[in-house]
Amino acid sequence: MPLFRPEAMQALRRWREPAFVAVFFALSVWFLWKALVQSSWISGMIGLAMAAVVGSVLYVSYMRASIKTDSDGPGIVEVREREITYFAPENGGSMDLDMLLRLQLSTLPSNSGDRNWILWYPGGSLVIPTSADGAGALVEAFAALPNLGYDKIVRAMKADTQEIFTIWQRGS
């Protein structure tokens, strides 16, 4: 019999990267504090640089953990050199990220899951469940879009309402 419930283990696995980075952030802040107490400006600069770098890594890992979903949904997502391919029994497809006109996240109920990415391109759209295997690579691919805000993705993923959130649109 396992010590922890499977849901608890899944949550621990999801947040292990931010927790690990947070330990290093605390160590870098401690190093900075020790340098300031001892009036060592060289150690202080090193501690400040460490805290800045580790702090930014902590922010990115927190955002990734906030966006991460299970990979038990239908289909497989593959991202290769800005080419997004969704292999699915129904409604699969492929598109180039440079052709993307609008990126939306739907929280409306559907057959493929409770959340779906909607990628609009000239002539149609590609609907990909956030729970598809490999869908985590989409967020990293979307990072190449100009003026994309991760905060919009996090808010849409955490939303309790059933609606379609526009995350990014070309030209805006």
PDB file of C-alpha atoms in Angstrom:
ATOM      1  CA  MET A   1       0.000   0.000   0.000  1.00  0.00           C
ATOM      2  CA  PRO A   2       1.496   3.361  -1.010  1.00  0.00           C
ATOM      3  CA  LEU A   3       2.222   5.961   1.636  1.00  0.00           C
ATOM      4  CA  PHE A   4       0.693   8.824  -0.407  1.00  0.00           C
ATOM      5  CA  ARG A   5      -2.390   8.942  -2.590  1.00  0.00           C
ATOM      6  CA  PRO A   6      -1.667   8.959  -6.365  1.00  0.00           C
ATOM      7  CA  GLU A   7      -3.127  12.481  -6.655  1.00  0.00           C
ATOM      8  CA  ALA A   8      -0.738  13.748  -3.978  1.00  0.00           C
ATOM      9  CA  MET A   9       2.233  12.098  -5.691  1.00  0.00           C
ATOM     10  CA  GLN A  10       1.187  13.666  -8.989  1.00  0.00           C
ATOM     11  CA  ALA A  11       1.051  17.118  -7.377  1.00  0.00           C
ATOM     12  CA  LEU A  12       4.458  16.565  -5.773  1.00  0.00           C
ATOM     13  CA  ARG A  13       5.935  15.547  -9.140  1.00  0.00           C
ATOM     14  CA  ARG A  14       4.392  18.589 -10.789  1.00  0.00           C
ATOM     15  CA  TRP A  15       5.915  21.041  -8.296  1.00  0.00           C
ATOM     16  CA  ARG A  16       9.290  19.342  -7.729  1.00  0.00           C
ATOM     17  CA  GLU A  17      11.177  21.589 -10.170  1.00  0.00           C
ATOM     18  CA  PRO A  18       9.999  24.875  -8.569  1.00  0.00           C
ATOM     19  CA  ALA A  19      10.681  23.446  -5.093  1.00  0.00           C
ATOM     20  CA  PHE A  20      14.194  22.396  -6.091  1.00  0.00           C
ATOM     21  CA  VAL A  21      14.927  25.816  -7.620  1.00  0.00           C
ATOM     22  CA  ALA A  22      13.432  27.556  -4.557  1.00  0.00           C
ATOM     23  CA  VAL A  23      16.038  25.830  -2.378  1.00  0.00           C
ATOM     24  CA  PHE A  24      18.805  27.255  -4.572  1.00  0.00           C
ATOM     25  CA  PHE A  25      17.136  30.669  -4.493  1.00  0.00           C
ATOM     26  CA  ALA A  26      17.106  30.570  -0.691  1.00  0.00           C
ATOM     27  CA  LEU A  27      20.788  29.596  -0.698  1.00  0.00           C
ATOM     28  CA  SER A  28      21.669  32.460  -3.045  1.00  0.00           C
ATOM     29  CA  VAL A  29      19.755  34.957  -0.876  1.00  0.00           C
ATOM     30  CA  TRP A  30      21.538  33.573   2.208  1.00  0.00           C
ATOM     31  CA  PHE A  31      24.871  33.982   0.400  1.00  0.00           C
ATOM     32  CA  LEU A  32      23.938  37.570  -0.484  1.00  0.00           C
ATOM     33  CA  TRP A  33      22.931  38.307   3.117  1.00  0.00           C
ATOM     34  CA  LYS A  34      26.179  36.837   4.491  1.00  0.00           C
ATOM     35  CA  ALA A  35      28.170  38.955   2.047  1.00  0.00           C
ATOM     36  CA  LEU A  36      26.339  42.116   3.078  1.00  0.00           C
ATOM     37  CA  VAL A  37      26.819  41.369   6.778  1.00  0.00           C
ATOM     38  CA  GLN A  38      30.551  40.814   6.272  1.00  0.00           C
ATOM     39  CA  SER A  39      30.833  43.926   4.057  1.00  0.00           C
ATOM     40  CA  SER A  40      32.318  41.965   1.183  1.00  0.00           C
ATOM     41  CA  TRP A  41      31.216  43.763  -1.960  1.00  0.00           C
ATOM     42  CA  ILE A  42      32.687  41.124  -4.326  1.00  0.00           C
ATOM     43  CA  SER A  43      30.770  38.334  -2.586  1.00  0.00           C
ATOM     44  CA  GLY A  44      27.749  40.636  -2.519  1.00  0.00           C
ATOM     45  CA  MET A  45      27.879  41.084  -6.297  1.00  0.00           C
ATOM     46  CA  ILE A  46      28.226  37.335  -6.778  1.00  0.00           C
ATOM     47  CA  GLY A  47      25.277  36.735  -4.430  1.00  0.00           C
ATOM     48  CA  LEU A  48      23.196  39.365  -6.203  1.00  0.00           C
ATOM     49  CA  ALA A  49      23.946  37.823  -9.600  1.00  0.00           C
ATOM     50  CA  MET A  50      23.133  34.350  -8.263  1.00  0.00           C
ATOM     51  CA  ALA A  51      19.855  35.566  -6.744  1.00  0.00           C
ATOM     52  CA  ALA A  52      18.867  37.301  -9.991  1.00  0.00           C
ATOM     53  CA  VAL A  53      19.598  34.280 -12.186  1.00  0.00           C
ATOM     54  CA  VAL A  54      18.071  31.724  -9.837  1.00  0.00           C
ATOM     55  CA  GLY A  55      15.085  34.031  -9.228  1.00  0.00           C
ATOM     56  CA  SER A  56      14.333  34.202 -12.942  1.00  0.00           C
ATOM     57  CA  VAL A  57      14.686  30.422 -13.250  1.00  0.00           C
ATOM     58  CA  LEU A  58      12.322  30.073 -10.282  1.00  0.00           C
ATOM     59  CA  TYR A  59       9.761  32.311 -12.006  1.00  0.00           C
ATOM     60  CA  VAL A  60       9.934  30.283 -15.228  1.00  0.00           C
ATOM     61  CA  SER A  61       9.685  26.949 -13.400  1.00  0.00           C
ATOM     62  CA  TYR A  62       6.691  28.242 -11.404  1.00  0.00           C
ATOM     63  CA  MET A  63       4.949  29.291 -14.628  1.00  0.00           C
ATOM     64  CA  ARG A  64       5.676  25.915 -16.237  1.00  0.00           C
ATOM     65  CA  ALA A  65       4.294  24.054 -13.222  1.00  0.00           C
ATOM     66  CA  SER A  66       1.189  26.276 -13.203  1.00  0.00           C
ATOM     67  CA  ILE A  67       0.505  25.476 -16.848  1.00  0.00           C
ATOM     68  CA  LYS A  68       1.383  21.770 -16.777  1.00  0.00           C
ATOM     69  CA  THR A  69      -1.461  19.293 -17.284  1.00  0.00           C
ATOM     70  CA  ASP A  70      -1.873  15.533 -17.296  1.00  0.00           C
ATOM     71  CA  SER A  71      -0.915  13.676 -20.453  1.00  0.00           C
ATOM     72  CA  ASP A  72      -3.779  11.204 -20.486  1.00  0.00           C
ATOM     73  CA  GLY A  73      -5.847  12.927 -23.188  1.00  0.00           C
ATOM     74  CA  PRO A  74      -6.373  11.812 -26.769  1.00  0.00           C
ATOM     75  CA  GLY A  75      -3.614  12.215 -29.331  1.00  0.00           C
ATOM     76  CA  ILE A  76       0.058  13.058 -29.465  1.00  0.00           C
ATOM     77  CA  VAL A  77       1.600  16.499 -30.012  1.00  0.00           C
ATOM     78  CA  GLU A  78       4.945  16.922 -31.708  1.00  0.00           C
ATOM     79  CA  VAL A  79       6.789  20.229 -32.146  1.00  0.00           C
ATOM     80  CA  ARG A  80       9.712  20.340 -34.579  1.00  0.00           C
ATOM     81  CA  GLU A  81      11.335  23.543 -35.761  1.00  0.00           C
ATOM     82  CA  ARG A  82       8.189  25.678 -35.375  1.00  0.00           C
ATOM     83  CA  GLU A  83       6.028  22.969 -36.975  1.00  0.00           C
ATOM     84  CA  ILE A  84       3.202  21.805 -34.697  1.00  0.00           C
ATOM     85  CA  THR A  85       1.713  18.400 -35.469  1.00  0.00           C
ATOM     86  CA  TYR A  86      -1.201  16.821 -33.636  1.00  0.00           C
ATOM     87  CA  PHE A  87      -1.721  13.110 -34.250  1.00  0.00           C
ATOM     88  CA  ALA A  88      -5.224  12.070 -33.248  1.00  0.00           C
ATOM     89  CA  PRO A  89      -7.897   9.553 -34.228  1.00  0.00           C
ATOM     90  CA  GLU A  90     -10.103  12.476 -35.267  1.00  0.00           C
ATOM     91  CA  ASN A  91      -9.332  16.077 -36.256  1.00  0.00           C
ATOM     92  CA  GLY A  92      -5.551  15.820 -36.187  1.00  0.00           C
ATOM     93  CA  GLY A  93      -3.412  18.113 -38.284  1.00  0.00           C
ATOM     94  CA  SER A  94      -0.252  20.070 -38.741  1.00  0.00           C
ATOM     95  CA  MET A  95       0.611  23.757 -39.028  1.00  0.00           C
ATOM     96  CA  ASP A  96       3.582  26.079 -39.055  1.00  0.00           C
ATOM     97  CA  LEU A  97       3.865  28.444 -36.089  1.00  0.00           C
ATOM     98  CA  ASP A  98       4.628  31.305 -38.502  1.00  0.00           C
ATOM     99  CA  MET A  99       1.125  30.867 -39.988  1.00  0.00           C
ATOM    100  CA  LEU A 100      -0.599  31.255 -36.608  1.00  0.00           C
ATOM    101  CA  LEU A 101      -3.153  34.081 -36.631  1.00  0.00           C
ATOM    102  CA  ARG A 102      -4.731  33.641 -33.208  1.00  0.00           C
ATOM    103  CA  LEU A 103      -4.137  31.439 -30.175  1.00  0.00           C
ATOM    104  CA  GLN A 104      -7.026  30.636 -27.870  1.00  0.00           C
ATOM    105  CA  LEU A 105      -7.621  28.394 -24.882  1.00  0.00           C
ATOM    106  CA  SER A 106     -11.095  26.946 -24.513  1.00  0.00           C
ATOM    107  CA  THR A 107     -12.429  25.869 -21.134  1.00  0.00           C
ATOM    108  CA  LEU A 108     -15.731  24.768 -22.672  1.00  0.00           C
ATOM    109  CA  PRO A 109     -16.594  21.083 -22.159  1.00  0.00           C
ATOM    110  CA  SER A 110     -15.681  18.888 -25.122  1.00  0.00           C
ATOM    111  CA  ASN A 111     -15.180  15.244 -26.047  1.00  0.00           C
ATOM    112  CA  SER A 112     -11.405  15.563 -25.829  1.00  0.00           C
ATOM    113  CA  GLY A 113     -11.189  17.062 -22.348  1.00  0.00           C
ATOM    114  CA  ASP A 114     -11.966  20.133 -20.320  1.00  0.00           C
ATOM    115  CA  ARG A 115      -9.334  22.437 -21.866  1.00  0.00           C
ATOM    116  CA  ASN A 116      -8.287  22.764 -25.500  1.00  0.00           C
ATOM    117  CA  TRP A 117      -5.810  24.919 -27.403  1.00  0.00           C
ATOM    118  CA  ILE A 118      -7.339  26.455 -30.523  1.00  0.00           C
ATOM    119  CA  LEU A 119      -4.737  27.458 -33.095  1.00  0.00           C
ATOM    120  CA  TRP A 120      -6.175  29.589 -35.897  1.00  0.00           C
ATOM    121  CA  TYR A 121      -4.383  29.740 -39.234  1.00  0.00           C
ATOM    122  CA  PRO A 122      -5.471  30.920 -42.711  1.00  0.00           C
ATOM    123  CA  GLY A 123      -8.180  28.522 -43.806  1.00  0.00           C
ATOM    124  CA  GLY A 124      -9.054  26.850 -40.526  1.00  0.00           C
ATOM    125  CA  SER A 125      -8.104  25.886 -37.016  1.00  0.00           C
ATOM    126  CA  LEU A 126      -6.357  23.116 -35.153  1.00  0.00           C
ATOM    127  CA  VAL A 127      -7.868  22.048 -31.815  1.00  0.00           C
ATOM    128  CA  ILE A 128      -5.449  20.314 -29.439  1.00  0.00           C
ATOM    129  CA  PRO A 129      -6.399  19.089 -25.946  1.00  0.00           C
ATOM    130  CA  THR A 130      -4.096  20.411 -23.224  1.00  0.00           C
ATOM    131  CA  SER A 131      -4.007  16.858 -21.871  1.00  0.00           C
ATOM    132  CA  ALA A 132      -2.662  15.318 -25.102  1.00  0.00           C
ATOM    133  CA  ASP A 133       0.669  13.553 -24.797  1.00  0.00           C
ATOM    134  CA  GLY A 134       3.424  16.089 -25.509  1.00  0.00           C
ATOM    135  CA  ALA A 135       1.138  19.137 -25.204  1.00  0.00           C
ATOM    136  CA  GLY A 136       3.567  20.673 -22.719  1.00  0.00           C
ATOM    137  CA  ALA A 137       5.889  21.385 -25.649  1.00  0.00           C
ATOM    138  CA  LEU A 138       3.259  23.749 -27.071  1.00  0.00           C
ATOM    139  CA  VAL A 139       3.765  26.321 -24.326  1.00  0.00           C
ATOM    140  CA  GLU A 140       7.491  26.337 -25.033  1.00  0.00           C
ATOM    141  CA  ALA A 141       6.783  26.729 -28.758  1.00  0.00           C
ATOM    142  CA  PHE A 142       4.383  29.602 -28.059  1.00  0.00           C
ATOM    143  CA  ALA A 143       7.186  31.424 -26.236  1.00  0.00           C
ATOM    144  CA  ALA A 144       8.507  32.409 -29.682  1.00  0.00           C
ATOM    145  CA  LEU A 145       5.366  34.463 -30.362  1.00  0.00           C
ATOM    146  CA  PRO A 146       5.935  38.210 -30.006  1.00  0.00           C
ATOM    147  CA  ASN A 147       4.260  39.851 -26.991  1.00  0.00           C
ATOM    148  CA  LEU A 148       2.900  36.588 -25.585  1.00  0.00           C
ATOM    149  CA  GLY A 149       2.108  36.889 -21.888  1.00  0.00           C
ATOM    150  CA  TYR A 150       2.473  33.739 -19.778  1.00  0.00           C
ATOM    151  CA  ASP A 151       0.178  35.352 -17.230  1.00  0.00           C
ATOM    152  CA  LYS A 152      -2.705  35.091 -19.729  1.00  0.00           C
ATOM    153  CA  ILE A 153      -2.040  31.376 -20.159  1.00  0.00           C
ATOM    154  CA  VAL A 154      -1.885  30.801 -16.395  1.00  0.00           C
ATOM    155  CA  ARG A 155      -5.118  32.764 -15.801  1.00  0.00           C
ATOM    156  CA  ALA A 156      -6.914  30.838 -18.549  1.00  0.00           C
ATOM    157  CA  MET A 157      -5.668  27.464 -17.285  1.00  0.00           C
ATOM    158  CA  LYS A 158      -6.813  28.257 -13.729  1.00  0.00           C
ATOM    159  CA  ALA A 159     -10.170  29.736 -14.761  1.00  0.00           C
ATOM    160  CA  ASP A 160     -13.310  28.158 -13.355  1.00  0.00           C
ATOM    161  CA  THR A 161     -15.560  29.712 -16.001  1.00  0.00           C
ATOM    162  CA  GLN A 162     -16.474  28.059 -19.276  1.00  0.00           C
ATOM    163  CA  GLU A 163     -15.327  30.363 -22.052  1.00  0.00           C
ATOM    164  CA  ILE A 164     -12.777  30.846 -24.804  1.00  0.00           C
ATOM    165  CA  PHE A 165      -9.758  32.944 -23.810  1.00  0.00           C
ATOM    166  CA  THR A 166      -7.783  34.724 -26.503  1.00  0.00           C
ATOM    167  CA  ILE A 167      -4.153  34.337 -25.453  1.00  0.00           C
ATOM    168  CA  TRP A 168      -2.442  35.890 -28.468  1.00  0.00           C
ATOM    169  CA  GLN A 169      -3.402  37.449 -31.784  1.00  0.00           C
ATOM    170  CA  ARG A 170      -1.167  38.471 -34.676  1.00  0.00           C
ATOM    171  CA  GLY A 171      -0.769  42.212 -34.972  1.00  0.00           C
ATOM    172  CA  SER A 172      -1.913  43.081 -31.455  1.00  0.00           C
TER     173      SER A 172
END
